[in-house]
GROMACS .gro file of C-alpha atoms in nm:
model
  319
    1MET     CA    1  22.409   7.842   1.353
    2VAL     CA    2  22.731   7.792   1.163
    3GLY     CA    3  22.910   7.677   1.477
    4GLY     CA    4  22.655   7.397   1.531
    5ALA     CA    5  22.697   7.279   1.173
    6GLY     CA    6  23.072   7.310   1.202
    7ARG     CA    7  23.080   7.091   1.514
    8ALA     CA    8  22.866   6.833   1.341
    9GLY     CA    9  23.101   6.832   1.043
   10CYS     CA   10  23.424   6.834   1.246
   11ARG     CA   11  23.355   6.506   1.425
   12ALA     CA   12  23.620   6.242   1.357
   13PRO     CA   13  23.504   5.980   1.107
   14ARG     CA   14  23.477   5.619   1.214
   15GLY     CA   15  23.744   5.499   0.977
   16GLY     CA   16  24.011   5.732   1.117
   17LEU     CA   17  24.136   6.080   1.022
   18ARG     CA   18  24.053   6.205   0.674
   19ALA     CA   19  24.277   6.398   0.444
   20PRO     CA   20  24.245   6.779   0.477
   21GLY     CA   21  24.080   6.816   0.135
   22LYS     CA   22  23.820   6.546   0.201
   23LEU     CA   23  23.749   6.686   0.548
   24TYR     CA   24  23.695   7.032   0.401
   25SER     CA   25  23.459   6.889   0.137
   26VAL     CA   26  23.253   6.706   0.404
   27VAL     CA   27  23.226   7.024   0.611
   28SER     CA   28  23.127   7.222   0.303
   29LEU     CA   29  22.857   6.969   0.205
   30ASP     CA   30  22.712   6.976   0.558
   31ARG     CA   31  22.704   7.354   0.557
   32LEU     CA   32  22.547   7.364   0.211
   33LEU     CA   33  22.280   7.115   0.320
   34PHE     CA   34  22.213   7.315   0.635
   35PHE     CA   35  22.177   7.643   0.445
   36SER     CA   36  21.957   7.476   0.184
   37LEU     CA   37  21.720   7.347   0.451
   38LEU     CA   38  21.726   7.686   0.625
   39TRP     CA   39  21.641   7.860   0.296
   40GLN     CA   40  21.342   7.630   0.233
   41VAL     CA   41  21.221   7.675   0.593
   42THR     CA   42  21.252   8.054   0.560
   43LEU     CA   43  21.051   8.057   0.234
   44TRP     CA   44  20.782   7.841   0.395
   45LEU     CA   45  20.759   8.067   0.702
   46LYS     CA   46  20.728   8.374   0.477
   47LYS     CA   47  20.451   8.198   0.285
   48ILE     CA   48  20.270   8.109   0.609
   49TYR     CA   49  20.298   8.447   0.783
   50GLY     CA   50  20.272   8.664   0.468
   51ASN     CA   51  20.327   9.030   0.553
   52GLN     CA   52  20.351   8.958   0.925
   53PRO     CA   53  20.698   8.930   1.082
   54ILE     CA   54  20.832   8.581   1.138
   55PRO     CA   55  20.861   8.494   1.512
   56GLN     CA   56  21.211   8.474   1.648
   57TYR     CA   57  21.353   8.126   1.705
   58GLU     CA   58  21.692   7.975   1.780
   59VAL     CA   59  21.860   7.885   1.455
   60ASN     CA   60  22.050   7.559   1.492
   61ALA     CA   61  22.061   7.220   1.327
   62ARG     CA   62  21.788   7.071   1.549
   63THR     CA   63  21.531   7.352   1.506
   64VAL     CA   64  21.596   7.363   1.131
   65ASP     CA   65  21.543   6.987   1.105
   66ILE     CA   66  21.215   7.009   1.301
   67LEU     CA   67  21.088   7.301   1.089
   68TYR     CA   68  21.190   7.123   0.770
   69GLU     CA   69  20.984   6.818   0.877
   70LEU     CA   70  20.690   7.053   0.928
   71VAL     CA   71  20.751   7.196   0.581
   72GLU     CA   72  20.740   6.849   0.428
   73CYS     CA   73  20.423   6.757   0.619
   74ASN     CA   74  20.256   7.084   0.516
   75GLU     CA   75  20.350   7.038   0.152
   76ALA     CA   76  20.223   6.678   0.156
   77ARG     CA   77  19.895   6.795   0.306
   78ASP     CA   78  19.866   7.072   0.049
   79ARG     CA   79  19.920   6.819  -0.230
   80ASP     CA   80  19.651   6.591  -0.084
   81VAL     CA   81  19.408   6.882  -0.054
   82SER     CA   82  19.484   6.991  -0.411
   83LEU     CA   83  19.420   6.639  -0.539
   84LEU     CA   84  19.095   6.625  -0.344
   85ILE     CA   85  18.983   6.959  -0.485
   86GLU     CA   86  19.067   6.848  -0.839
   87ASP     CA   87  18.873   6.526  -0.784
   88MET     CA   88  18.573   6.716  -0.653
   89LYS     CA   89  18.588   6.955  -0.949
   90GLN     CA   90  18.606   6.662  -1.189
   91LYS     CA   91  18.307   6.494  -1.024
   92ALA     CA   92  18.111   6.820  -1.029
   93ALA     CA   93  18.187   6.857  -1.400
   94GLU     CA   94  18.078   6.499  -1.464
   95TYR     CA   95  17.755   6.551  -1.269
   96GLU     CA   96  17.688   6.873  -1.453
   97ALA     CA   97  17.747   6.706  -1.787
   98GLU     CA   98  17.520   6.419  -1.694
   99ALA     CA   99  17.251   6.660  -1.578
  100ASN     CA  100  17.276   6.855  -1.906
  101TYR     CA  101  17.257   6.526  -2.096
  102LEU     CA  102  16.948   6.414  -1.907
  103GLN     CA  103  16.789   6.755  -1.944
  104GLY     CA  104  16.856   6.746  -2.315
  105LEU     CA  105  16.722   6.391  -2.338
  106LEU     CA  106  16.399   6.493  -2.166
  107ALA     CA  107  16.365   6.793  -2.394
  108GLU     CA  108  16.423   6.589  -2.711
  109SER     CA  109  16.220   6.277  -2.627
  110LEU     CA  110  15.937   6.414  -2.415
  111ASP     CA  111  15.963   6.783  -2.490
  112LEU     CA  112  15.999   6.851  -2.116
  113SER     CA  113  16.213   7.102  -1.937
  114LEU     CA  114  16.247   7.229  -1.587
  115SER     CA  115  16.072   7.550  -1.678
  116SER     CA  116  15.777   7.367  -1.840
  117LEU     CA  117  15.711   7.142  -1.539
  118SER     CA  118  15.430   7.229  -1.303
  119SER     CA  119  15.491   7.292  -0.938
  120GLU     CA  120  15.359   6.946  -0.856
  121GLY     CA  121  15.589   6.785  -1.113
  122THR     CA  122  15.883   6.985  -0.981
  123SER     CA  123  15.793   6.867  -0.630
  124TYR     CA  124  15.779   6.504  -0.747
  125LEU     CA  125  16.111   6.545  -0.922
  126ASN     CA  126  16.268   6.691  -0.608
  127VAL     CA  127  16.129   6.402  -0.405
  128LEU     CA  128  16.276   6.157  -0.656
  129VAL     CA  129  16.616   6.330  -0.641
  130ASN     CA  130  16.615   6.350  -0.263
  131SER     CA  131  16.516   5.985  -0.239
  132ALA     CA  132  16.801   5.889  -0.472
  133MET     CA  133  17.046   6.095  -0.267
  134THR     CA  134  16.917   5.952   0.059
  135LEU     CA  135  16.939   5.595  -0.070
  136GLU     CA  136  17.275   5.675  -0.234
  137THR     CA  137  17.176   5.520  -0.568
  138LYS     CA  138  17.384   5.560  -0.880
  139ASP     CA  139  17.075   5.671  -1.076
  140THR     CA  140  16.697   5.708  -1.045
  141SER     CA  141  16.606   5.381  -1.213
  142LEU     CA  142  16.357   5.144  -1.053
  143ALA     CA  143  16.619   4.870  -1.022
  144SER     CA  144  16.854   5.104  -0.834
  145PHE     CA  145  16.574   5.202  -0.598
  146PHE     CA  146  16.483   4.836  -0.536
  147CYS     CA  147  16.846   4.743  -0.466
  148ALA     CA  148  16.887   5.038  -0.232
  149ILE     CA  149  16.560   4.959  -0.052
  150ASN     CA  150  16.665   4.594  -0.013
  151ASP     CA  151  17.001   4.702   0.126
  152MET     CA  152  16.837   4.941   0.370
  153THR     CA  153  16.585   4.672   0.470
  154SER     CA  154  16.870   4.431   0.541
  155GLU     CA  155  17.046   4.699   0.742
  156LEU     CA  156  16.719   4.767   0.926
  157TYR     CA  157  16.677   4.398   1.011
  158ALA     CA  158  17.040   4.379   1.123
  159THR     CA  159  16.997   4.692   1.332
  160GLU     CA  160  16.677   4.558   1.489
  161SER     CA  161  16.849   4.226   1.566
  162LYS     CA  162  17.138   4.411   1.722
  163ASN     CA  163  16.896   4.625   1.920
  164ARG     CA  164  16.722   4.310   2.049
  165GLU     CA  165  17.057   4.165   2.149
  166MET     CA  166  17.147   4.490   2.324
  167GLU     CA  167  16.807   4.495   2.499
  168LEU     CA  168  16.860   4.135   2.613
  169GLU     CA  169  17.208   4.222   2.733
  170LEU     CA  170  17.070   4.531   2.905
  171THR     CA  171  16.804   4.315   3.076
  172ASN     CA  172  17.072   4.073   3.196
  173ILE     CA  173  17.281   4.362   3.320
  174ARG     CA  174  16.980   4.501   3.506
  175LYS     CA  175  16.917   4.162   3.667
  176LYS     CA  176  17.281   4.136   3.767
  177LEU     CA  177  17.272   4.491   3.898
  178THR     CA  178  16.957   4.415   4.098
  179ALA     CA  179  17.118   4.100   4.239
  180ALA     CA  180  17.432   4.297   4.321
  181LEU     CA  181  17.228   4.567   4.496
  182MET     CA  182  17.038   4.305   4.696
  183LEU     CA  183  17.364   4.135   4.787
  184GLU     CA  184  17.510   4.468   4.888
  185LYS     CA  185  17.203   4.540   5.103
  186GLN     CA  186  17.230   4.195   5.261
  187LEU     CA  187  17.600   4.245   5.324
  188GLU     CA  188  17.528   4.581   5.483
  189GLY     CA  189  17.272   4.414   5.711
  190ASP     CA  190  17.518   4.138   5.799
  191LEU     CA  191  17.787   4.395   5.862
  192LYS     CA  192  17.553   4.591   6.090
  193LYS     CA  193  17.461   4.274   6.282
  194THR     CA  194  17.828   4.182   6.308
  195GLU     CA  195  17.913   4.526   6.440
  196GLU     CA  196  17.631   4.503   6.697
  197ARG     CA  197  17.751   4.155   6.798
  198LEU     CA  198  18.105   4.286   6.826
  199GLU     CA  199  17.981   4.564   7.050
  200VAL     CA  200  17.805   4.308   7.272
  201GLU     CA  201  18.113   4.084   7.277
  202LYS     CA  202  18.329   4.384   7.353
  203ALA     CA  203  18.103   4.476   7.644
  204LYS     CA  204  18.120   4.116   7.768
  205ALA     CA  205  18.495   4.115   7.730
  206ASP     CA  206  18.520   4.442   7.924
  207SER     CA  207  18.298   4.299   8.196
  208GLN     CA  208  18.503   3.978   8.211
  209SER     CA  209  18.822   4.181   8.218
  210GLN     CA  210  18.688   4.385   8.510
  211ASN     CA  211  18.578   4.067   8.689
  212LEU     CA  212  18.919   3.910   8.625
  213LYS     CA  213  19.089   4.220   8.761
  214PHE     CA  214  18.862   4.209   9.066
  215LEU     CA  215  18.940   3.840   9.122
  216LYS     CA  216  19.312   3.903   9.084
  217ASP     CA  217  19.294   4.188   9.333
  218LYS     CA  218  19.083   3.974   9.566
  219SER     CA  219  19.331   3.686   9.531
  220GLU     CA  220  19.621   3.914   9.611
  221ASP     CA  221  19.431   4.050   9.913
  222LEU     CA  222  19.352   3.696  10.035
  223LYS     CA  223  19.714   3.593   9.990
  224ILE     CA  224  19.822   3.892  10.196
  225ARG     CA  225  19.562   3.816  10.464
  226ILE     CA  226  19.655   3.444  10.467
  227LYS     CA  227  20.020   3.534  10.502
  228ALA     CA  228  19.939   3.776  10.784
  229ALA     CA  229  19.723   3.512  10.957
  230GLU     CA  230  20.002   3.254  10.925
  231GLU     CA  231  20.252   3.501  11.070
  232GLN     CA  232  20.008   3.576  11.353
  233LEU     CA  233  19.959   3.204  11.421
  234ALA     CA  234  20.332   3.147  11.411
  235ALA     CA  235  20.376   3.432  11.658
  236THR     CA  236  20.125   3.272  11.897
  237GLY     CA  237  20.325   2.946  11.899
  238LEU     CA  238  20.122   2.737  11.654
  239ASN     CA  239  20.288   2.411  11.561
  240GLN     CA  240  20.368   2.380  11.192
  241SER     CA  241  20.193   2.045  11.188
  242LEU     CA  242  19.860   2.230  11.228
  243THR     CA  243  19.898   2.438  10.915
  244HIS     CA  244  19.682   2.380  10.616
  245GLU     CA  245  19.949   2.190  10.429
  246SER     CA  246  20.013   1.959  10.728
  247LEU     CA  247  19.643   1.895  10.779
  248VAL     CA  248  19.601   1.814  10.410
  249SER     CA  249  19.893   1.571  10.434
  250LEU     CA  250  19.746   1.406  10.746
  251SER     CA  251  19.409   1.381  10.575
  252GLU     CA  252  19.572   1.207  10.280
  253GLN     CA  253  19.748   0.967  10.519
  254LEU     CA  254  19.419   0.902  10.698
  255ALA     CA  255  19.249   0.825  10.366
  256ALA     CA  256  19.532   0.586  10.277
  257LEU     CA  257  19.498   0.409  10.617
  258GLN     CA  258  19.123   0.379  10.570
  259GLU     CA  259  19.180   0.229  10.228
  260GLU     CA  260  19.419  -0.022  10.386
  261ILE     CA  261  19.156  -0.112  10.648
  262VAL     CA  262  18.892  -0.190  10.386
  263PRO     CA  263  19.058  -0.507  10.248
  264LEU     CA  264  19.134  -0.623  10.602
  265LYS     CA  265  18.769  -0.587  10.693
  266LYS     CA  266  18.671  -0.778  10.383
  267LYS     CA  267  18.925  -1.044  10.470
  268LEU     CA  268  18.784  -1.057  10.821
  269GLU     CA  269  18.432  -1.092  10.690
  270SER     CA  270  18.540  -1.384  10.474
  271TYR     CA  271  18.685  -1.555  10.778
  272LEU     CA  272  18.370  -1.493  10.976
  273ASP     CA  273  18.173  -1.696  10.726
  274LEU     CA  274  18.393  -2.005  10.783
  275THR     CA  275  18.224  -2.273  11.001
  276PRO     CA  276  18.472  -2.561  11.005
  277ASN     CA  277  18.765  -2.568  11.246
  278PRO     CA  278  18.645  -2.299  11.487
  279SER     CA  279  18.978  -2.287  11.662
  280LEU     CA  280  19.166  -2.183  11.348
  281ALA     CA  281  18.893  -1.935  11.265
  282ARG     CA  282  18.913  -1.785  11.608
  283VAL     CA  283  19.291  -1.761  11.570
  284LYS     CA  284  19.255  -1.580  11.235
  285ILE     CA  285  18.984  -1.357  11.374
  286GLU     CA  286  19.204  -1.271  11.667
  287GLU     CA  287  19.491  -1.186  11.433
  288VAL     CA  288  19.271  -0.964  11.221
  289LYS     CA  289  19.123  -0.801  11.530
  290ARG     CA  290  19.472  -0.735  11.663
  291GLU     CA  291  19.573  -0.576  11.329
  292LEU     CA  292  19.255  -0.372  11.326
  293ASN     CA  293  19.302  -0.265  11.686
  294ALA     CA  294  19.661  -0.172  11.609
  295LEU     CA  295  19.552   0.046  11.317
  296GLU     CA  296  19.275   0.208  11.522
  297ALA     CA  297  19.519   0.266  11.805
  298GLU     CA  298  19.766   0.426  11.568
  299PHE     CA  299  19.490   0.642  11.422
  300SER     CA  300  19.373   0.746  11.769
  301LYS     CA  301  19.730   0.820  11.866
  302GLU     CA  302  19.771   1.049  11.570
  303ILE     CA  303  19.448   1.231  11.657
  304ASP     CA  304  19.552   1.263  12.022
  305MET     CA  305  19.890   1.401  11.923
  306LEU     CA  306  19.722   1.664  11.707
  307THR     CA  307  19.489   1.754  11.992
  308LEU     CA  308  19.771   1.778  12.244
  309GLU     CA  309  19.992   1.990  12.018
  310MET     CA  310  19.716   2.244  11.947
  311PRO     CA  311  19.726   2.544  12.189
  312GLU     CA  312  19.420   2.636  12.388
  313SER     CA  313  19.376   2.972  12.211
  314SER     CA  314  19.392   2.796  11.876
  315LYS     CA  315  19.137   2.537  11.990
  316LEU     CA  316  18.899   2.807  12.091
  317ARG     CA  317  18.954   2.998  11.768
  318PHE     CA  318  18.894   2.689  11.548
  319THR     CA  319  18.595   2.581  11.751
   0.00000   0.00000   0.00000
């Protein structure tokens, strides 16, 4: 306890080292303040616990400061409670004095007292008092009752208006909730349809994947068989000009030659229509015929060469 206070007091001041006398006075003031706070905290704890023993706690500057703050808060609360009690006592005395005054006034002016009232009159008086307390009027005069009733009527109208607004808001919320539930139901239906469609598409995709795999396998098998057939044909002495690629090339050449023949035929037909100078026409016709015969001869030669180069076994196999 003392060590904690001593450390707090022995810290070097900001302005530099103090003189020994001043330093001793600062340490003494800190210790006096610490012991003063500790004494007040101890008195407060004894007041709180009474004859019971005070719980053990670590005595240092921090715990003493915290307990002293509690002491101050407790004392402030006690002062507030005392003031409230005094105020209540004062109001009770005022009410009692006013009641005695009114009772005396009734006895003097109307010769009435609480003991002389009938049970029905006492009941009416209690109703009047309860009504005044319920309406929170300052007295039981007719004007006070009218003011209180008007205030309560205004509050009632305001409350009813607020209730109508809340009912309207509640109706709107219910409509929005209904719309949200319907939207949720629609979304669930759409989600279900989408899932079913996805299942169908997945099945189609699986089927297409299987078909694609089958076609790939079939293609690989055909490639292997084509390669084996080509090797077999090559082993039997097949000319390379009879392969598929060569035949495709010859077919393209044949198509090109046929396309070249078409304009020559058209040219020949134009010459056939010419009537004047038959000798020149015959010369032109002969030239065109010679060109046509040359092309046909070349075409026949190509076909004959293909036929001659093809082995007998291959001819039989293709036929």
